[in-house]
Short mmCIF file of C-alpha atoms in Angstrom, two decimals:
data_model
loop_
_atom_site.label_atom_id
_atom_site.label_comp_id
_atom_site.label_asym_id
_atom_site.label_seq_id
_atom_site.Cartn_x
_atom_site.Cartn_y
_atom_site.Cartn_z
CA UNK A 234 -62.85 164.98 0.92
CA UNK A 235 -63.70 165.11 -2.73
CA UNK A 236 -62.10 161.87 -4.96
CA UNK A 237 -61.27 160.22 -1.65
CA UNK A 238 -62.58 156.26 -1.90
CA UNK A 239 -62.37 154.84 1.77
CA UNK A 240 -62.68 151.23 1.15
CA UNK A 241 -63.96 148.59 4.38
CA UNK A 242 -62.14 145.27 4.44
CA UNK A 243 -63.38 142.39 7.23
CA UNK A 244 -60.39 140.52 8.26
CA UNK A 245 -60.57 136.57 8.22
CA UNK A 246 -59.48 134.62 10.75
CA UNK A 247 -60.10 131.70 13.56
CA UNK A 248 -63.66 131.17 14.79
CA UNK A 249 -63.45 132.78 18.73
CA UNK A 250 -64.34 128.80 19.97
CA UNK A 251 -61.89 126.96 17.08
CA UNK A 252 -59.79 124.67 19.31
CA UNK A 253 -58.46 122.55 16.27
CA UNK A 254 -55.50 123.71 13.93
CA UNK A 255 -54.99 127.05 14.65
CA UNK A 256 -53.34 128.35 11.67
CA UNK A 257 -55.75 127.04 9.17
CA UNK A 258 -58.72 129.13 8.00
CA UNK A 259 -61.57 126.29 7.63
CA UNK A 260 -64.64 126.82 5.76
CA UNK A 261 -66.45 126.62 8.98
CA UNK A 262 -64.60 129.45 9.97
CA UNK A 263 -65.70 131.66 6.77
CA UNK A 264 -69.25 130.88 7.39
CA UNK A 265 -68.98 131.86 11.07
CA UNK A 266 -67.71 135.24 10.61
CA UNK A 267 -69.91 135.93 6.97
CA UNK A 268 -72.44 135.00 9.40
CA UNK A 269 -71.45 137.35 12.17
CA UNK A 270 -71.20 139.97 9.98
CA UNK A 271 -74.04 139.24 7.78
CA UNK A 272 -72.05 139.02 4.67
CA UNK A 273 -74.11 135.78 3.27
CA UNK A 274 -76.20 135.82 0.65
CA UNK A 275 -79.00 134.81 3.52
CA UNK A 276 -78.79 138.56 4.64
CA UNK A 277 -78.97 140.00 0.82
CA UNK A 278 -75.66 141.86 1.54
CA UNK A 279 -73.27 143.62 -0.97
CA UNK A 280 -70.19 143.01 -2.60
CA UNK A 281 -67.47 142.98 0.38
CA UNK A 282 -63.89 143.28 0.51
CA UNK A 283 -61.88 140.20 2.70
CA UNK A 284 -58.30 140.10 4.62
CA UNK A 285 -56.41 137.13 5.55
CA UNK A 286 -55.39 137.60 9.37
CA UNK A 287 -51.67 137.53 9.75
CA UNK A 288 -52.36 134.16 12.58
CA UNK A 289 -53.21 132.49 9.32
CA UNK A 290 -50.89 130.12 7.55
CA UNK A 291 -52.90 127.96 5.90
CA UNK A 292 -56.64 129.17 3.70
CA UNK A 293 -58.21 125.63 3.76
CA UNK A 294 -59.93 123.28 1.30
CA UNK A 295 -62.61 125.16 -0.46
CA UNK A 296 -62.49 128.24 2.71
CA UNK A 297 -64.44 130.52 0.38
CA UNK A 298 -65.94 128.60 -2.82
CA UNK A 299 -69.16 130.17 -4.11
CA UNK A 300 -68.87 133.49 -1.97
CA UNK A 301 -70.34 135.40 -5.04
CA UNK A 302 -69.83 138.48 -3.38
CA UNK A 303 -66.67 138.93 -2.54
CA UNK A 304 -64.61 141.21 -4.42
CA UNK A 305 -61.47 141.63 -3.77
CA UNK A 306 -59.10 139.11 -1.74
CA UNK A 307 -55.98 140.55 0.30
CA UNK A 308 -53.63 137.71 1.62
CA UNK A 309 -51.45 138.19 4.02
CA UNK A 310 -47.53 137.25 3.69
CA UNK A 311 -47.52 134.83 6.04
CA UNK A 312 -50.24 132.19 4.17
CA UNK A 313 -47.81 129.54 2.90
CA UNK A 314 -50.75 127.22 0.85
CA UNK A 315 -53.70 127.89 -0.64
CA UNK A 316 -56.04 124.56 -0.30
CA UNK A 317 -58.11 123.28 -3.44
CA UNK A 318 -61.19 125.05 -4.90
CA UNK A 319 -59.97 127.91 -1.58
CA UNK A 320 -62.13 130.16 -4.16
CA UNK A 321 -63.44 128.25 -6.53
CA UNK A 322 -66.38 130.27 -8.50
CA UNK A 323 -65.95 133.62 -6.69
CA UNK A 324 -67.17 134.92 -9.94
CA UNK A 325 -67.40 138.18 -8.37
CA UNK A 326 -63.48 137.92 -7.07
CA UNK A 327 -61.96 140.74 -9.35
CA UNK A 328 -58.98 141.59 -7.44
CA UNK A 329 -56.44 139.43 -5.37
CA UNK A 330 -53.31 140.87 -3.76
CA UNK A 331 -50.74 138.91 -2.07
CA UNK A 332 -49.20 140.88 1.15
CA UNK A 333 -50.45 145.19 0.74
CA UNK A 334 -48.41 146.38 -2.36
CA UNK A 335 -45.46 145.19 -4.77
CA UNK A 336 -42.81 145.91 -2.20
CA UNK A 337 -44.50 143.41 0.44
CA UNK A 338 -44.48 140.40 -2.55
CA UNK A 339 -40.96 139.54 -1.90
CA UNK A 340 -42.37 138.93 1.72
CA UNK A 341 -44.71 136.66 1.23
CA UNK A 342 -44.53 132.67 2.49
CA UNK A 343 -46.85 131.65 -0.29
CA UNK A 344 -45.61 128.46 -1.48
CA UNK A 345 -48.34 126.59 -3.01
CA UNK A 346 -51.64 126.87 -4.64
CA UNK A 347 -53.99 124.03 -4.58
CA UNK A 348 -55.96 122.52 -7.57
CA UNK A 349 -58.88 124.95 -9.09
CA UNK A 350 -58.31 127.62 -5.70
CA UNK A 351 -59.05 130.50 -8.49
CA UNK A 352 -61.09 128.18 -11.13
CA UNK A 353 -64.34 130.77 -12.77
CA UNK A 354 -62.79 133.77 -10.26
CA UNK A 355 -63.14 137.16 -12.18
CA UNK A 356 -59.33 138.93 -12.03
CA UNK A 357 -58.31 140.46 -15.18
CA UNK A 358 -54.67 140.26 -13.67
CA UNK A 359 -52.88 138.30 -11.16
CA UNK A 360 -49.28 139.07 -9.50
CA UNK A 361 -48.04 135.82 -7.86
CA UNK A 362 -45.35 136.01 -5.55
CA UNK A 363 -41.73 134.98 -5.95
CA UNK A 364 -41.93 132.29 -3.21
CA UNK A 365 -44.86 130.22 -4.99
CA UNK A 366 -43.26 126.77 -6.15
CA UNK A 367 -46.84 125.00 -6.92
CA UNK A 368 -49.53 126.25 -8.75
CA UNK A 369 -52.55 123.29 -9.00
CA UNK A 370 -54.25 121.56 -11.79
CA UNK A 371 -57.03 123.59 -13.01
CA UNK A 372 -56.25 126.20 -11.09
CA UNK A 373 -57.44 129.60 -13.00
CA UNK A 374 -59.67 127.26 -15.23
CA UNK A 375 -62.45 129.57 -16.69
CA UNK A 376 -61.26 132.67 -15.24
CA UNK A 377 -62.63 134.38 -18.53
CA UNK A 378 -61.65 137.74 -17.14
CA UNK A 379 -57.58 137.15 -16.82
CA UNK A 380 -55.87 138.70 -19.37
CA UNK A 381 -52.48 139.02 -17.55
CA UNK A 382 -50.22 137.21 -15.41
CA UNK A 383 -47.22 138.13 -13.60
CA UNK A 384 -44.87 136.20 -12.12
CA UNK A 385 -43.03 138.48 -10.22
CA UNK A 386 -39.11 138.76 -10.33
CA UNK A 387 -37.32 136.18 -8.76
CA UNK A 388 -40.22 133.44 -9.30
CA UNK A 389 -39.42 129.66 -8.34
CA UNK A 390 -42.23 128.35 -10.15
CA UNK A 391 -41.08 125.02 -12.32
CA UNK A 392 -44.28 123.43 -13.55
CA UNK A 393 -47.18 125.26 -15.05
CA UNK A 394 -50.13 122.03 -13.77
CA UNK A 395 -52.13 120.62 -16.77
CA UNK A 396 -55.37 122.39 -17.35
CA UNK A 397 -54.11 125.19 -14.97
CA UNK A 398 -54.87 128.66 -17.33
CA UNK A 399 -57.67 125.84 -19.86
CA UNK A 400 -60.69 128.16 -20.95
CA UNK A 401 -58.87 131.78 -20.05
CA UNK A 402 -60.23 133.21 -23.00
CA UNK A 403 -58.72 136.47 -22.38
CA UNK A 404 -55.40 135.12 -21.36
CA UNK A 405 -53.51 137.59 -23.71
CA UNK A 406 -49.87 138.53 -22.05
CA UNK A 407 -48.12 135.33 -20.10
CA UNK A 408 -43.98 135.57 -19.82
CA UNK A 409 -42.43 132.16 -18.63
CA UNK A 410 -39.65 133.07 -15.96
CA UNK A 411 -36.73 131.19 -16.62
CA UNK A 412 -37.03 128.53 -14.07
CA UNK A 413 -40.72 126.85 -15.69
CA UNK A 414 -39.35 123.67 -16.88
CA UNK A 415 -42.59 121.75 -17.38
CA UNK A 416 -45.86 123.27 -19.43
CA UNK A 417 -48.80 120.37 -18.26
CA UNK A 418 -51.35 119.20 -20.79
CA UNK A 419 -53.65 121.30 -21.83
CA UNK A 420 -52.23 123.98 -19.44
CA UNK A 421 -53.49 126.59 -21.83
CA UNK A 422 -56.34 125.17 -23.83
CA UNK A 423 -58.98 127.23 -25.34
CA UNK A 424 -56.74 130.28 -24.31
CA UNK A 425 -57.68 132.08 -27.44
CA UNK A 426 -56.14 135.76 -27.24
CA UNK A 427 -52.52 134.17 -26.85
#
C-alpha cells in the first residue's frame, strides 16, 4: 500500500552456544549474530534497525560500541542496566526507545545507565524511563545531535553524573524533575543552545 513504511528489526539476544550469564548481552554475543546476519561492516551492509530480546536483563560493557550502522535501538522493559560505552560512538544511532511506545515506559526495569553508554550517539531526543535512578559519567558526551531530553513523569533520577550531557551542542530544552538533587561538574559543559 501507498505511504506504508514496513520497517525490519533483528532482535538481540544470547549466542545459541552462550553457557555463561544468561541474561547479559556480551559483546561477543553482538558480533555473533551481526555476523550471522551479515550486519558488519565486513559484509558492506546498510543501516539496520536492533531489538533487545525480552531474556535480556543486562546490555553488557561496550555490547555495541562502534556499530556505525545501526540506527535505531529498541530496548526491551525488562533490561535493568545499561553497561559502560553499551553504545559508545554509534554515530549513526538516531533513535532509541525504551519498551514499544510511551504507554510501555512506565514498564520498563531500566535502572541504570553506565558511564559514556550513549557518548558521540546521534538522537536528537531521548525519553528515559521513570525507573532509571543512574545515569553515568559522560554518558551523552558529544551527542551533537540531542536537542531534547525527557525525563518522563514520575522520574527517580537524583544525580545528573559530571560530564554526563559535556559537548551537546544542541542540548536546547532540559526540565529537571523534582527529585535531581545533585548537577555533577561539568555535567553540561560546552552545551551551547541552553
Amino acid at each position: 500500500a501507498d505511504g506504508v513504511k514496513v520497517e525490519y528489526y533483528y532482535t538481540f539476544g544470547k549466542k545459541p552456544d552462550s553457557t555463561f550469564d544468561m541474561t547479559t548481552l556480551t559483546s561477543e554475543d553482538v558480533v555473533y549474530w551481526m555476523n550471522e546476519w551479515e550486519l558488519s561492516r565486513v559484509f558492506t551492509t546498510g543501516k539496520f534497525n536492533a531489538f533487545i530480546d525480552q531474556s535480556i536483563t543486562s546490555i553488557g560493557d561496550a555490547a555495541f560500541s562502534n556499530c556505525d550502522n545501526l540506527t535505531t535501538m529498541s530496548i526491551h522493559v525488562n533490561v535493568k542496566s545499561i553497561g559502560r560505552q553499551a553504545f559508545m560512538y554509534c554515530s549513526q544511532l538516531t533513535t532509541l526507545f525504551f519498551g514499544t511506545n510511551l504507554n510501555a515506559l512506565n514498564l520498563c526495569k531500566l535502572e541504570s545507565i553506565g558511564d559514556y553508554a550513549f557518548a558521540g550517539c546521534s538522537m536528537q531526543q531521548v525519553i528515559l524511563p521513570p525507573s532509571v535512578t543512574s545515569i553515568g559519567r559522560w554518558c551523552f558526551y558529544n551527542s551533537q545531535e540531542l536537542s531534547n531530553i525527557i525525563f518522563f513523569r514520575g522520574s527517580t533520577i537524583q544525580t545528573v553524573e559530571d560530564y554526563c550531557f559535556a559537548n551537546c551542542s544542541n542540548l536546547s530544552s532540559f526540565k529537571f524533575p523534582s527529585s535531581v538533587t545533585t548537577i555533577g561538574d561539568a555535567a553540561f559543559r560546552n552545551c551551547t543552545a541552553l
